[in-house]
XYZ file of C-alpha atoms in Angstrom:
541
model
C 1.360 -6.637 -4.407
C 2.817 -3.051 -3.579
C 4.316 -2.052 -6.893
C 4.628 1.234 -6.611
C 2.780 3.490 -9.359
C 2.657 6.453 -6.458
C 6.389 6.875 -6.294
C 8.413 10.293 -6.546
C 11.935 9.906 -6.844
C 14.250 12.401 -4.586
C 17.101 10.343 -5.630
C 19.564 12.528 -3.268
C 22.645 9.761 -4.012
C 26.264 9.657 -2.931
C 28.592 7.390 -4.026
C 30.779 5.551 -2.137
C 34.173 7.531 -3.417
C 32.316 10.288 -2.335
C 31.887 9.144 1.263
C 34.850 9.659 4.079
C 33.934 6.754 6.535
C 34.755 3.090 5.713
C 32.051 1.142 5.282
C 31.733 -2.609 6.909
C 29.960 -5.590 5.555
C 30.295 -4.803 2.030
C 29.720 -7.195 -0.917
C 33.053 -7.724 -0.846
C 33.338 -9.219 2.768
C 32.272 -12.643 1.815
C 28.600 -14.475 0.946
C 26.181 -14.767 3.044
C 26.010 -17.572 5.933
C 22.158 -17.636 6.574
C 19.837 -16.315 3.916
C 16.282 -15.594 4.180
C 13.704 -15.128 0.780
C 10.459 -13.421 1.981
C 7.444 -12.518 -0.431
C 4.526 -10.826 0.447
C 3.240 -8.116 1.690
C 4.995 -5.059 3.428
C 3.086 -5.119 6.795
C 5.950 -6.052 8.633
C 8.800 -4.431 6.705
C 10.108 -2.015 9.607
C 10.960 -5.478 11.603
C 13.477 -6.018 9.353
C 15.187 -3.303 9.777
C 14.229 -0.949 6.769
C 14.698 2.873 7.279
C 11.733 4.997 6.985
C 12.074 8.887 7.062
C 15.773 8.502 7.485
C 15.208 6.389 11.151
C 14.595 2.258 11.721
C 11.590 2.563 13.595
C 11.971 -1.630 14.608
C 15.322 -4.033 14.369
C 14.329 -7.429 14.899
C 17.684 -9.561 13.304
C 20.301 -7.284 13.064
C 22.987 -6.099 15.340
C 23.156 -2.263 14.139
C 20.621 -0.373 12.516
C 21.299 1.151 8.344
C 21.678 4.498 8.161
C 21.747 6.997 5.780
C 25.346 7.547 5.007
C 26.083 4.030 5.084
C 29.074 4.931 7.545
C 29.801 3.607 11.064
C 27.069 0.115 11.169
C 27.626 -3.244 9.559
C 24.050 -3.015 8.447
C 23.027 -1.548 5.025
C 20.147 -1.355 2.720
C 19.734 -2.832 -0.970
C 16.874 -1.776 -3.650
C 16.695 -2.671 -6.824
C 17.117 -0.283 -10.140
C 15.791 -1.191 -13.569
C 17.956 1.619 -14.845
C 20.881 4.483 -13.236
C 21.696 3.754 -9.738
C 19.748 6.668 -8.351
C 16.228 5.536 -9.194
C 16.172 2.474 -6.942
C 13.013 1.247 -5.219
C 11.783 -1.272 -3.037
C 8.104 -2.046 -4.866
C 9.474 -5.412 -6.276
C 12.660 -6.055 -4.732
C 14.573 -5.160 -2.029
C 17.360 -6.586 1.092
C 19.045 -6.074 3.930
C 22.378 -7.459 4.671
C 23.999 -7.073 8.199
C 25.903 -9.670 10.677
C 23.576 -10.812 13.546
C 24.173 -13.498 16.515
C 22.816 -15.509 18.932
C 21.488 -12.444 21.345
C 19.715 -11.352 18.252
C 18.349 -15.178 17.516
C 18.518 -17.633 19.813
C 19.851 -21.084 19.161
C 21.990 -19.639 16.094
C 24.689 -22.152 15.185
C 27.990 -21.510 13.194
C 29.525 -18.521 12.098
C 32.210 -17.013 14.169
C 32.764 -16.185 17.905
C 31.205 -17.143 21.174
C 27.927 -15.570 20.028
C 28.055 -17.136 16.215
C 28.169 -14.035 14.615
C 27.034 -14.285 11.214
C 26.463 -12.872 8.045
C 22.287 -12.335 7.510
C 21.001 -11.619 4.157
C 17.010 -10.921 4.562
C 15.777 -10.339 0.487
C 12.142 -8.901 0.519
C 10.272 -9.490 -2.572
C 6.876 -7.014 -2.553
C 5.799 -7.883 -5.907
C 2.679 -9.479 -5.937
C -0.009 -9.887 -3.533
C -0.600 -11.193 -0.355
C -1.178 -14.474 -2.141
C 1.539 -14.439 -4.225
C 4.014 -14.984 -1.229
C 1.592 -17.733 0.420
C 1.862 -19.451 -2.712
C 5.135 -19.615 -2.879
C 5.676 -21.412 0.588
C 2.327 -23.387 0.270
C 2.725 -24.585 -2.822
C 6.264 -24.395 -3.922
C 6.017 -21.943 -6.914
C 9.833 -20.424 -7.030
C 9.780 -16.794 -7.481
C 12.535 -13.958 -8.536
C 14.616 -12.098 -5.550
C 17.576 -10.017 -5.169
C 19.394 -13.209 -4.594
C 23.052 -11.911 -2.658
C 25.062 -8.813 -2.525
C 27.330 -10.143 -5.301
C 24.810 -11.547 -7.796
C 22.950 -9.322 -7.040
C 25.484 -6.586 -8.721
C 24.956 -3.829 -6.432
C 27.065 -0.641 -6.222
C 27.115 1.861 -3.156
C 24.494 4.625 -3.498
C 23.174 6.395 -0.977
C 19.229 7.611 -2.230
C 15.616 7.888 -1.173
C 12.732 8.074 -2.706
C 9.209 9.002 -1.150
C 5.942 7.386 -1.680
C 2.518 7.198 0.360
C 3.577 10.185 2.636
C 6.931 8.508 3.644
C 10.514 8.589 2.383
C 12.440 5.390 2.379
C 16.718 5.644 2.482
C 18.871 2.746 0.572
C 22.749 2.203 0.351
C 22.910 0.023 -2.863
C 21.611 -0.182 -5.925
C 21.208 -3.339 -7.168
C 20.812 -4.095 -11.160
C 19.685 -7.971 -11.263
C 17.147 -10.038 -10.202
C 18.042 -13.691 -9.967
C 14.443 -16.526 -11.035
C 13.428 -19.520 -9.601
C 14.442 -18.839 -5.522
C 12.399 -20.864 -3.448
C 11.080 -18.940 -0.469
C 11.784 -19.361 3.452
C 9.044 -17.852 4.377
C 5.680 -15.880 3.558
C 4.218 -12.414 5.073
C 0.460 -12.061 4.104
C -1.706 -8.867 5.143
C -4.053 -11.500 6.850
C -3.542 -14.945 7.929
C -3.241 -17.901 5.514
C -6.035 -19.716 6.569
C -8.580 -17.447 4.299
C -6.627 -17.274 1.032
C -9.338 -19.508 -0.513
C -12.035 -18.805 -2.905
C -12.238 -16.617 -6.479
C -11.786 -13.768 -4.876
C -8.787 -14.424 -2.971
C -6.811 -16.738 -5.386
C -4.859 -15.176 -8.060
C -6.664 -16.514 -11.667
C -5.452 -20.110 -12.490
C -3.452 -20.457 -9.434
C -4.337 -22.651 -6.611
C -6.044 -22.138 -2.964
C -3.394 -21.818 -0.041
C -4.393 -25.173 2.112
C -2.956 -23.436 5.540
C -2.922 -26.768 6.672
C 0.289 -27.058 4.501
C 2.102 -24.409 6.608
C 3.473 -25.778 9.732
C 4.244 -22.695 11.219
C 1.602 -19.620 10.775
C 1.604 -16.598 13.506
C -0.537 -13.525 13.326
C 2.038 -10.998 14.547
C -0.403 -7.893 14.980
C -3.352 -6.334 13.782
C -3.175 -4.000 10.670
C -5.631 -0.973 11.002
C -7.563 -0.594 7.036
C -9.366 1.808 5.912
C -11.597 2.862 3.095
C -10.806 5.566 1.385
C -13.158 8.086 -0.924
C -12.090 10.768 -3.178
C -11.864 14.164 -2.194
C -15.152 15.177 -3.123
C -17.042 12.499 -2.114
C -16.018 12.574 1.445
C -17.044 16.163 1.227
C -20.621 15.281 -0.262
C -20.860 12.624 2.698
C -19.754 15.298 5.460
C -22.009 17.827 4.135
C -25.048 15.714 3.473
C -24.389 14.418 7.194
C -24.033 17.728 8.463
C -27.630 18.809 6.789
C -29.115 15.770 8.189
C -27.844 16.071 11.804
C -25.320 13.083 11.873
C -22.250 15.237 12.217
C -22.488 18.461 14.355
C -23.714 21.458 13.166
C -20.283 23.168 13.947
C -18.892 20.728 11.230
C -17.977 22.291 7.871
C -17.300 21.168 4.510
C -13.826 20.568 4.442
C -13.282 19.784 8.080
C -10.489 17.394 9.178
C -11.484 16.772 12.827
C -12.318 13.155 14.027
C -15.748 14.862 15.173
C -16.187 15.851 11.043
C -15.334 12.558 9.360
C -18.149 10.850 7.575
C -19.734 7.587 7.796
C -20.699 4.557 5.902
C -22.131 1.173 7.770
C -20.829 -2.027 7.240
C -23.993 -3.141 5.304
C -23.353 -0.050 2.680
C -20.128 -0.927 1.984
C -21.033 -4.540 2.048
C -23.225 -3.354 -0.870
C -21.097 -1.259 -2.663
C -18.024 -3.497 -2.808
C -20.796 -6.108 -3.958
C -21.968 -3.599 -6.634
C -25.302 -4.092 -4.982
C -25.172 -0.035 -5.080
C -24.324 1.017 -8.794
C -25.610 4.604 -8.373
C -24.692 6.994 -5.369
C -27.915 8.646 -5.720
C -29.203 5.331 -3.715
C -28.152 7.023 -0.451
C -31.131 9.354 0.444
C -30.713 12.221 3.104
C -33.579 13.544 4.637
C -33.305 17.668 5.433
C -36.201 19.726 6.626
C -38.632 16.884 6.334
C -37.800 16.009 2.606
C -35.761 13.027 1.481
C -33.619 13.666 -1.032
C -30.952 12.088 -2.754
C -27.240 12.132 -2.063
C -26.415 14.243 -5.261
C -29.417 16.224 -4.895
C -28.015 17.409 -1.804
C -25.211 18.212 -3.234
C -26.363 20.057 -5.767
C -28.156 22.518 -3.260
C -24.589 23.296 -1.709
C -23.427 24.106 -5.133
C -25.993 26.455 -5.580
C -26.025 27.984 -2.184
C -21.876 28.190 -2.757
C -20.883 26.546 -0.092
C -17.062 26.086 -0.583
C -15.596 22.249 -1.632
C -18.725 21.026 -3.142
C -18.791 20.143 -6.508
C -21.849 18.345 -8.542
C -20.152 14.872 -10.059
C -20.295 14.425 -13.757
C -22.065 11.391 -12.892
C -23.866 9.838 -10.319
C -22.241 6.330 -11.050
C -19.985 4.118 -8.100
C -16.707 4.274 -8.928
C -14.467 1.176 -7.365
C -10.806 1.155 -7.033
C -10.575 -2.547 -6.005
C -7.539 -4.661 -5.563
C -6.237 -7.980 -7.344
C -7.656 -11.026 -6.494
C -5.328 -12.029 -3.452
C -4.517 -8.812 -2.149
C -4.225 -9.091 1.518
C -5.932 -5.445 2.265
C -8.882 -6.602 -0.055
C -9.096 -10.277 1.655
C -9.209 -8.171 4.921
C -12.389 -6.177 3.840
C -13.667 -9.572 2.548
C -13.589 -11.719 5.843
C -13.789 -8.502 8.487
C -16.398 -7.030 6.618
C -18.322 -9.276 3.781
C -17.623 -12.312 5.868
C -15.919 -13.914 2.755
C -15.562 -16.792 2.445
C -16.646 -17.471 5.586
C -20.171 -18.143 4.909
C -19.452 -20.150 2.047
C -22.059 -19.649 -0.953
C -23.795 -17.011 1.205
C -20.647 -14.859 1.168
C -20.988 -11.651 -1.055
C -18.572 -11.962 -3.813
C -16.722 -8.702 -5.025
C -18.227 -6.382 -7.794
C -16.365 -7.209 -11.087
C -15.948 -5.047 -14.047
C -18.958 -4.697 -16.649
C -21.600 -4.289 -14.062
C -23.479 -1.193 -13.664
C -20.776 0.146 -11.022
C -17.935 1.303 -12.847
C -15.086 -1.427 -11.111
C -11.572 -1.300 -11.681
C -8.205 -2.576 -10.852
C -5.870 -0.834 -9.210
C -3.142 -3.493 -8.220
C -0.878 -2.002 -5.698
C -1.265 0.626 -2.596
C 0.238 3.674 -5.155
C -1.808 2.494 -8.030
C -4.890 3.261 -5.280
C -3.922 6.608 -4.456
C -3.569 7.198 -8.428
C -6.771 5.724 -8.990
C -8.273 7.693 -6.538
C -6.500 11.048 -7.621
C -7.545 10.274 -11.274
C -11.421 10.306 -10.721
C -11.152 12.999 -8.236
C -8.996 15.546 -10.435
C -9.157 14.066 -14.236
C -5.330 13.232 -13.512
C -3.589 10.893 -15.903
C -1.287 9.189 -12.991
C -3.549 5.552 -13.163
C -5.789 6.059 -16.392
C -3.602 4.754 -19.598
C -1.144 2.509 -17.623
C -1.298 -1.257 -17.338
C -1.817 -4.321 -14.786
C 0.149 -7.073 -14.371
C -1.854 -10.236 -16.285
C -4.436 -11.332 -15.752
C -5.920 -8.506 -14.564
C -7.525 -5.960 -17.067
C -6.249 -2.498 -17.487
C -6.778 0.683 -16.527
C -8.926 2.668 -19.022
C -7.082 4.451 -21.160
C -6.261 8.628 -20.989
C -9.182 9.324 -23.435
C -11.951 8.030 -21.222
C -13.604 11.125 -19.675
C -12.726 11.068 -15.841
C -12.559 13.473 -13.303
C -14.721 15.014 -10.483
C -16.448 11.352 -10.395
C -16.997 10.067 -6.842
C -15.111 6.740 -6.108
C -14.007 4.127 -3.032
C -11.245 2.170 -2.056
C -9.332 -0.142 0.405
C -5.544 1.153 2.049
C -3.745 0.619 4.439
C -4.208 3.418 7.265
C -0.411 4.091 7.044
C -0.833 6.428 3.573
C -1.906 9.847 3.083
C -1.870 10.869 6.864
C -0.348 14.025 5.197
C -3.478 14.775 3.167
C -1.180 15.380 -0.180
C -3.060 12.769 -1.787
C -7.047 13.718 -2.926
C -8.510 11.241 -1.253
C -10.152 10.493 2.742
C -10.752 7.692 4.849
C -14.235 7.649 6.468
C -16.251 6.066 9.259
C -17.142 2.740 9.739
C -20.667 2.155 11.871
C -19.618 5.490 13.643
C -16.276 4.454 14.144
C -12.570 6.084 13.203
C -9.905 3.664 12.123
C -7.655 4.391 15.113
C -6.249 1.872 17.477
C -8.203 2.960 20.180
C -11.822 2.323 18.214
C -10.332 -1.481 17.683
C -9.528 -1.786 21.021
C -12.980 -0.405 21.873
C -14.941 -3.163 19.746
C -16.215 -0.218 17.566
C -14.027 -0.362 14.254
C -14.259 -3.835 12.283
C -11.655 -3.315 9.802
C -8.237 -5.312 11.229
C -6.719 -7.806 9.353
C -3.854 -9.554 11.539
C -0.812 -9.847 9.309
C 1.053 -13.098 9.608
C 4.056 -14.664 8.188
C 4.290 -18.573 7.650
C 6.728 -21.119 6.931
C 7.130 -24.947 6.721
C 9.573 -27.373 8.708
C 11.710 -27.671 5.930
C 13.634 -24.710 6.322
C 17.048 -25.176 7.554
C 17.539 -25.043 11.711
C 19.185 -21.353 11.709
C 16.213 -20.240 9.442
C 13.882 -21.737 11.534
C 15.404 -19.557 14.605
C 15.665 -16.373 12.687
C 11.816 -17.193 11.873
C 11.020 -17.267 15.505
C 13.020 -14.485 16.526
C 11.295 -12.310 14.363
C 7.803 -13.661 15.350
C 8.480 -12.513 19.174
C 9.930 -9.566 18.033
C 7.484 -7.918 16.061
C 4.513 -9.498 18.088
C 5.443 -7.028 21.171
C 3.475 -4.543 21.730
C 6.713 -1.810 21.999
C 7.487 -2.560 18.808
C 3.986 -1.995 17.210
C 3.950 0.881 19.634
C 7.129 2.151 18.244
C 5.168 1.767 14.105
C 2.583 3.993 14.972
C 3.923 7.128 14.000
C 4.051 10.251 12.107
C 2.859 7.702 8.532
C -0.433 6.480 10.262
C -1.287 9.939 12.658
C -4.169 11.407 10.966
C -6.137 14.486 11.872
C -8.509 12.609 13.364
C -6.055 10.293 15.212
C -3.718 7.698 15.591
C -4.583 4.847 12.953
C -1.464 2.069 12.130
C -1.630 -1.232 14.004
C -2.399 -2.580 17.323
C -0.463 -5.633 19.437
C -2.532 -9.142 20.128
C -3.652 -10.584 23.669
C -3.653 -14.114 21.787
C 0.234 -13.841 21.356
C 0.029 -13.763 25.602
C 0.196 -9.876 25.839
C -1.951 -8.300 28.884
C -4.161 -5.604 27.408
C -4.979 -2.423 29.361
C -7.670 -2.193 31.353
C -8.466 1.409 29.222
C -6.539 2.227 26.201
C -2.723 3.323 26.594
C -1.667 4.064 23.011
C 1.894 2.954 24.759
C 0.646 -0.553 24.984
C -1.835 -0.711 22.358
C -2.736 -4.193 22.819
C -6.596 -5.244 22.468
C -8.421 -7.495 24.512
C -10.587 -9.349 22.000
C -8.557 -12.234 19.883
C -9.328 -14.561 16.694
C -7.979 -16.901 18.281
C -10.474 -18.481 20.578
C -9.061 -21.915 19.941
C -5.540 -21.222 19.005
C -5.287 -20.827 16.020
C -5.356 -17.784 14.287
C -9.083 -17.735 11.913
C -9.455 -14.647 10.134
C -13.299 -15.605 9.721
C -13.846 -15.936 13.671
C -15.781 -13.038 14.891
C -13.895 -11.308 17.466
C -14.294 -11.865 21.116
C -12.989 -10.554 24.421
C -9.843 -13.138 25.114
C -10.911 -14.894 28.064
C -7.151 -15.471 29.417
C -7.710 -11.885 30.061
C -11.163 -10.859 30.650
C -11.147 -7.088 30.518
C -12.974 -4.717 27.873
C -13.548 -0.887 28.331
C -17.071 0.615 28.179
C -17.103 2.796 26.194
């Protein structure tokens, strides 16, 4: 699902000759003695242990944290190269191999000491969608993973790479992929129990029965957001600014929470239904005259006023996801109620409508997407999708300055290199405080699952990592420099239903929100959200 097409490779490697400390726990220090294969999505990759901007923001299994020299922890990180051991990545493939014990999971057994140390090999596998990984434990389907340090062949390299905003450090490069790994265990942007329906099944594969999945926790909430190109937000902020919805002291151009533009929930309903085709639909009424969105715009353009640009078309552009993508499934049962209602859901726009709809089938292939009909880039246009999805056009399509919308994850672009802005929803920022508010409906709660089968140490790595990365510290501790915007602090927010007390007013220090899913308990990413009654406290405001 995240396959990078964003990437930019800083490749700043050393070799292990190169390197004056010893390592420990190297490939050559034995197999591992308790493996675990996760797909899915990335939503709760810093639990692991994964370094982002040279730090480990969370640590749920291991004993030391990675770092960038690979010198003085028994911890290190492995990405996988399809070519020179500098140009490793972790879209498809990726591990962490350290030693852990029983103060890191409780009820360990084996391995070597009074605390069982043992050897932990945790191999990520980010290819594919949400669904993809659910699939895998659901239904059995045995998928491709960086399968142990040896087999793996990996060779010490210390690199990083940046993509989204963020820079991500690895000690090995690893050259081969091992097929047909069954999975321990599946992390999903949203919980299972809506991976049902066309638009949330991969093509030809089957619906996730989360009935199937004995054990299925909803660790946190993950903030979304929709993103528009460049110059559409600035069309929206200055059409919003003529009409009176954003303050007068607002300029084109702006970054201030006060400045950010707004869609409602029943516009993008419509859009991402392709019930709106054509952006001159929106109407804007200035000095007693409605007019239409691009006619708007084209009176900035001729009074000058700096960012605005007339589109080459007035069409809606739509950068959507694969079928299965958890961010997309998100949008579909937080915001089209899909399937939730059944045969009265909305169903997605598809390509050859009179929107212009495309795939883009990974977070990087969004920002590309994005970029390309914003700027008239190449970085999306003329590359290709995984099957079955159709392609990107190709370079000779005319693109640029077109006016297009998304779904990401709140964690990219916080550093505004990328051309494209995330916008209002109903009046509301995507922050952690509007969530905890009530006011922002966009959340998905990412989840990871698993069956009994699993072996008894697996199981209590499984659960070690649930309580881990359920606390609200450590989603306190993710919501940093990737996901704090201009207009605030977007990212993820902690859940009352896993028995955390929320504030009585928001405390970005323990960002946990007082309405759950979970009314019944069980997570039920169609249940409309209400204020958890073990708890009974919501601010007004």
């Amino acid at each position: 699902m995240f396959s990078s097409l964003s990437r930019k490779l800083v490749a700043a490697g050393l070799m292990i000759a190169a390197i004056g400390d010893v390592w420990a726990l190297t490939p050559a220090d034995g197999a591992p003695q308790l493996s675990l294969y996760i797909p899915g999505s990335q939503s709760n990759d810093p639990a692991f242990g994964f370094m982002i901007n040279s730090t480990t923001p969370t640590n749920a299994l291991c004993l030391d944290n990675p770092t960038t020299t690979g010198a003085g922890t028994t911890t290190h990180v492995y990405f996988h190269t399809a070519g020179a051991a500098s140009a490793a990545v972790n879209d498809n493939y990726s591990a962490i191999y350290c030693n852990t014990d029983d103060t890191k999971i409780p009820g360990l057994t084996g391995g070597t000491g009074a605390h069982h140390t043992t050897r932990l090999w945790i191999s990520r596998r980010r290819l594919g969608a949400s669904f993809v990984g659910l699939d895998a434990v659901a239904n059995g389907t045995l998928l491709t993973y960086l399968k142990d340090p040896t087999t793996a062949v990996c060779s010490a390299f210390n690199g990083s790479y940046s993509s989204g905003g963020a820079t991500f450090q690895w000690n090995y490069s690893c050259t081969t992929a091992t097929p047909g790994i069954a999975a321990t265990a599946a992390t999903s942007d949203v919980t299972p129990d809506v991976f049902h329906g066309v638009d949330n099944v991969t093509p030809g594969k089957a619906d996730i029965d989360a009935a199937t999945l004995d054990n299925k926790y909803a660790l946190g909430g993950h903030i979304i957001g929709t993103p528009v190109t460049l110059k559409l937000r600035n069309a929206l902020q200055y059409a919003q600014i003529q009409n009176g919805s954003l303050p007068g002291s607002c300029a084109v151009g702006n970054e201030t929470p006060a400045c950010v533009p707004n869609l409602s929930k029943e516009s993008l309903v419509s859009l991402f239904s392709g019930q709106i085709a054509d952006w001159s639909t929106f109407k804007v009424k200035v000095g007693g005259v409605d007019k239409t969105l691009p006619e708007i715009v084209h009176d900035g353009v001729v009074a000058a006023v700096p960012g605005l640009s007339d589109p080459v078309d007035t069409t809606v552009h739509i950068c959507r996801r694969e079928n299965g993508a958890g961010q997309q499934v998100a949008l579909l049962a937080s915001v089209m109620q899909s399937p939730c209602l059944g045969t009265s859901s909305p169903s997605l726009a598809q390509p050859g409508g009179f929107a212009d709809v495309q795939y883009a089938t990974s977070l990087g292939a969004v920002e590309k997407c994005l970029g390309d009909y914003n700027d008239g880039t190449n970085g999306w246009f003329g590359t290709t999708n995984p099957a079955p999805f159709p392609n990107p056009p190709a370079t000779s399509v005319p693109h640029g300055n077109q006016w297009a919308i998304s779904i990401q994850t709140t964690e990219r672009n916080a550093s505004r290199s990328a051309n494209y802005r995330f916008i209002k929803i109903n009046g509301a920022l995507p922050t952690g405080e509007q969530v905890f508010l009530g006011h922002y409906p966009l959340v998905g709660e990412y989840a990871i699952s698993w069956k009994n089968s699993v072996s008894g140490n697996q199981d209590s790595a499984l659960n070690a990592l649930v309580a881990y990365s359920s606390l609200p510290s450590t989603i306190a501790s993710r919501n940093g420099t990737l996901s704090n915007h201009s207009w605030g602090q977007a990212g993820y927010i902690a859940l009352s239903a896993n028995g955390h007390t929320p504030p009585d007013t928001w405390n970005p220090a323990n960002p946990v929100t007082p309405f759950t899913r979970s009314l019944f308990g069980t997570p039920d990413a169609c249940a409309i959200p209400v204020v958890n009654p073990n708890y009974g406290t919501v601010e007004l405001r």
